[in-house]
GROMACS .gro file of C-alpha atoms in nm:
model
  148
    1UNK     CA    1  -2.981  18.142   8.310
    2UNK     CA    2  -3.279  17.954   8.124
    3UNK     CA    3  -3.536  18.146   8.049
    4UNK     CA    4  -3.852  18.206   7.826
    5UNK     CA    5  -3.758  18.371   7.436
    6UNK     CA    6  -3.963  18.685   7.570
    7UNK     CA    7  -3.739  18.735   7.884
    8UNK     CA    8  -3.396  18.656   7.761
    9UNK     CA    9  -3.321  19.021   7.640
   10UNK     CA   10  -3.381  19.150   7.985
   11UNK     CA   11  -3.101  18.918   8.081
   12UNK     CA   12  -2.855  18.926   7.796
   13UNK     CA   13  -2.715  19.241   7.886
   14UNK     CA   14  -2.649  19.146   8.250
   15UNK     CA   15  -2.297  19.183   8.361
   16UNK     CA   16  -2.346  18.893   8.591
   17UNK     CA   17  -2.499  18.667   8.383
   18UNK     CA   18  -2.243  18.449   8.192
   19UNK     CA   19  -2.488  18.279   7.957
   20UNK     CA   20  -2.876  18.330   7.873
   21UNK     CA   21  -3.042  17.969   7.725
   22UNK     CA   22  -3.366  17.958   7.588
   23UNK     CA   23  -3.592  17.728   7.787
   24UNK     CA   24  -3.808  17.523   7.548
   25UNK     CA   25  -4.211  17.519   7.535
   26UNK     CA   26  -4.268  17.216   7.382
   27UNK     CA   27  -4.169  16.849   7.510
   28UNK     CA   28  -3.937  16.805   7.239
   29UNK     CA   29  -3.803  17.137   7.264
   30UNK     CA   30  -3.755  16.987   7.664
   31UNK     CA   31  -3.632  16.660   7.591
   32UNK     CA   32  -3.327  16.847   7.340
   33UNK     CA   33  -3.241  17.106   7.598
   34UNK     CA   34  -3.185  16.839   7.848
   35UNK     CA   35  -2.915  16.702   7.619
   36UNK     CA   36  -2.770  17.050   7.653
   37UNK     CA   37  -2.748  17.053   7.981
   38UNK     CA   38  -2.615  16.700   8.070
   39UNK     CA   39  -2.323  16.794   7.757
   40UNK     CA   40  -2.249  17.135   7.954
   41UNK     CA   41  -2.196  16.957   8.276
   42UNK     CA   42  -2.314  17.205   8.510
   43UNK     CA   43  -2.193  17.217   8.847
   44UNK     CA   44  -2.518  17.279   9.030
   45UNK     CA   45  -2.874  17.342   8.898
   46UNK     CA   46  -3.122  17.566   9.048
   47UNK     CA   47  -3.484  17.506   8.936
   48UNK     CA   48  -3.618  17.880   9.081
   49UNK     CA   49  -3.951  17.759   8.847
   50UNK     CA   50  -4.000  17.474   9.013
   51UNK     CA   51  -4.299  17.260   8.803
   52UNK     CA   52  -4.265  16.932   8.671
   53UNK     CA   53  -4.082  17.009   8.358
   54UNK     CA   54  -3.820  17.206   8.511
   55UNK     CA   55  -3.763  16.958   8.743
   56UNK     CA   56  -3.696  16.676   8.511
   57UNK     CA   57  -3.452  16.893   8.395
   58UNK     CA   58  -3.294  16.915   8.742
   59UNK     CA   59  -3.280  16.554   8.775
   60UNK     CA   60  -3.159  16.439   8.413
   61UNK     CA   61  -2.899  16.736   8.444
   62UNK     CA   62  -2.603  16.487   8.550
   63UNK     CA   63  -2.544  16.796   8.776
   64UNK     CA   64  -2.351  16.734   9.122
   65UNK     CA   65  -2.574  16.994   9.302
   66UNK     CA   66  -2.943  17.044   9.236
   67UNK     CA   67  -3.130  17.280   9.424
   68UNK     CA   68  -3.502  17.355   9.434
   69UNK     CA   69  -3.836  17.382   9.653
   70UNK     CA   70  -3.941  17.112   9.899
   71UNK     CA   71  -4.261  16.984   9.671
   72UNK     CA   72  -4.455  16.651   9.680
   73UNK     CA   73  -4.347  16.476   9.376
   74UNK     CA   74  -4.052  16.677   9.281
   75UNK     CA   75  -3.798  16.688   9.530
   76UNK     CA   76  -3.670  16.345   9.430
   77UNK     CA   77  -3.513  16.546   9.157
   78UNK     CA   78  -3.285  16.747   9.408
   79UNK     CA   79  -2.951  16.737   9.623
   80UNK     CA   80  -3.092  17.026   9.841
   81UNK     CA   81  -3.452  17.138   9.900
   82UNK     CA   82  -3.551  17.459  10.024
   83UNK     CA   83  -3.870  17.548  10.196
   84UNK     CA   84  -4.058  17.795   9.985
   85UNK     CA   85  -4.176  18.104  10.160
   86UNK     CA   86  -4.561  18.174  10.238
   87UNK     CA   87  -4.741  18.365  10.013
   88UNK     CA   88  -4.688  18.747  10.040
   89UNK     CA   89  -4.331  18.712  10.011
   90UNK     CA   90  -4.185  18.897   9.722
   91UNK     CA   91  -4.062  18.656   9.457
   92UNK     CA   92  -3.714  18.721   9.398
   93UNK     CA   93  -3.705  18.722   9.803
   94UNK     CA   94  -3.849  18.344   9.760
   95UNK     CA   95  -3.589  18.286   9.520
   96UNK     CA   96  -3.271  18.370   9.657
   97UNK     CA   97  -3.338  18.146   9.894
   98UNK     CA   98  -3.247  17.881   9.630
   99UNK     CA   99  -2.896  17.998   9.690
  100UNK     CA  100  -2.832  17.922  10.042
  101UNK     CA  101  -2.730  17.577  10.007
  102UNK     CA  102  -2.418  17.693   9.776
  103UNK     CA  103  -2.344  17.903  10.075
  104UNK     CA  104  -2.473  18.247   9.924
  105UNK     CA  105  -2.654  18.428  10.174
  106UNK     CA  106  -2.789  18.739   9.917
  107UNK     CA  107  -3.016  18.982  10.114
  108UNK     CA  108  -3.069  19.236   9.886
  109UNK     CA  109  -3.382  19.163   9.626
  110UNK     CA  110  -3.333  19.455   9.467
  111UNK     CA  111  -3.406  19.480   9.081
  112UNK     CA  112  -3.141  19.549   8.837
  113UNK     CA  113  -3.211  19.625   8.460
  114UNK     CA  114  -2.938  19.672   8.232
  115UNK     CA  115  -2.983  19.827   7.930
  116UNK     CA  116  -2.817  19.844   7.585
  117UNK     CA  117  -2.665  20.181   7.481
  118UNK     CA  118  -2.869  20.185   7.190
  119UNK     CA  119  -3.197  20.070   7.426
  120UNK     CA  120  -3.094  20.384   7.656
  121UNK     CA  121  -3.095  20.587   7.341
  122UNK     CA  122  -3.430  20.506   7.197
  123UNK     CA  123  -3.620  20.518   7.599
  124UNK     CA  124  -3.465  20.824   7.589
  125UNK     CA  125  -3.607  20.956   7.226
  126UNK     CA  126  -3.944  20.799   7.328
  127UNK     CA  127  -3.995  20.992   7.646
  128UNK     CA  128  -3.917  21.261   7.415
  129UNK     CA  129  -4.163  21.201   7.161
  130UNK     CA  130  -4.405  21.162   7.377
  131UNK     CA  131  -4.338  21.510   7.589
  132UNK     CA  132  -4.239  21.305   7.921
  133UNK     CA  133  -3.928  21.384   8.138
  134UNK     CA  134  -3.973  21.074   8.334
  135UNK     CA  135  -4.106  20.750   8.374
  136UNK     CA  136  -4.286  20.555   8.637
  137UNK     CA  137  -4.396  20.232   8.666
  138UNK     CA  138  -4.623  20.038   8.923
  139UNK     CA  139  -4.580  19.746   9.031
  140UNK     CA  140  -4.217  19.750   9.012
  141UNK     CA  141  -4.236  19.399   9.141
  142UNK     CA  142  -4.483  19.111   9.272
  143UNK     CA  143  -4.479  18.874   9.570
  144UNK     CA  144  -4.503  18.482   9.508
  145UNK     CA  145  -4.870  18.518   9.475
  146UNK     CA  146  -4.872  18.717   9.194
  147UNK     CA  147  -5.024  19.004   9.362
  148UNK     CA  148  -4.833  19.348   9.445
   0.00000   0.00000   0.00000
């Protein structure tokens, strides 16, 4: 999974991720971590981002199978294009979509967070400290709009 520096420890701990890059922010930054991913050799490519950038990446990848939305401009960059769903949709809905060319149908969106022991531990001495049992937190997710 590429992702942004902020975002890659929600991932590293995921049991069914095999390998967390860091996606650059700068065009040299880009133009190096293409070089990564032609040398890697990736069997398929999904751009779930879907902007310019990411899919110059698609397209330089050297990957067999590319996957990503059906956009003016960009889909040149792609074996397989997928529709994107209206707004209102929630996003990681939208995004497993991505998958259904590699013959994954996944219906469950539901959010998984896995935490370190030692991330467990210190939650768990915050809510403490602070005098609260338990936590809740709202939105626990947003739709492709960006609205709850």
């Amino acid at each position: 999974v590429a992702t942004s520096d902020a975002a890659a420890p929600l991932l590293e701990s995921n049991p069914n991720v095999g390998a967390v890059l860091s996606f650059p922010e700068t065009a040299l930054g880009t133009i190096r971590f293409i070089g990564r991913v032609r040398r890697e050799r990736y069997g398929a490519v999904v751009d779930a981002f879907g902007n310019p950038r990411t899919a110059l990446v698609a397209a330089l990848s050297r990957a067999p199978i590319r996957i990503g939305y059906d956009v003016r401009l960009r889909r040149f960059a792609y074996t397989h294009v997928v529709r994107r769903l209206g707004a209102g949709h929630y996003n990681a809905r939208v995004q497993l979509e991505l998958l259904r060319p590699l013959g994954i149908v996944a219906n469950d969106a539901t959010p998984e967070l896995f935490l370190r022991r030692d991330e467990r531990a210190a939650a768990a001495q915050h809510r403490h400290d602070a005098g609260a049992r338990d936590l809740l937190l709202l939105p626990p997710g947003l739709t492709a709009n960006g609205r709850g």
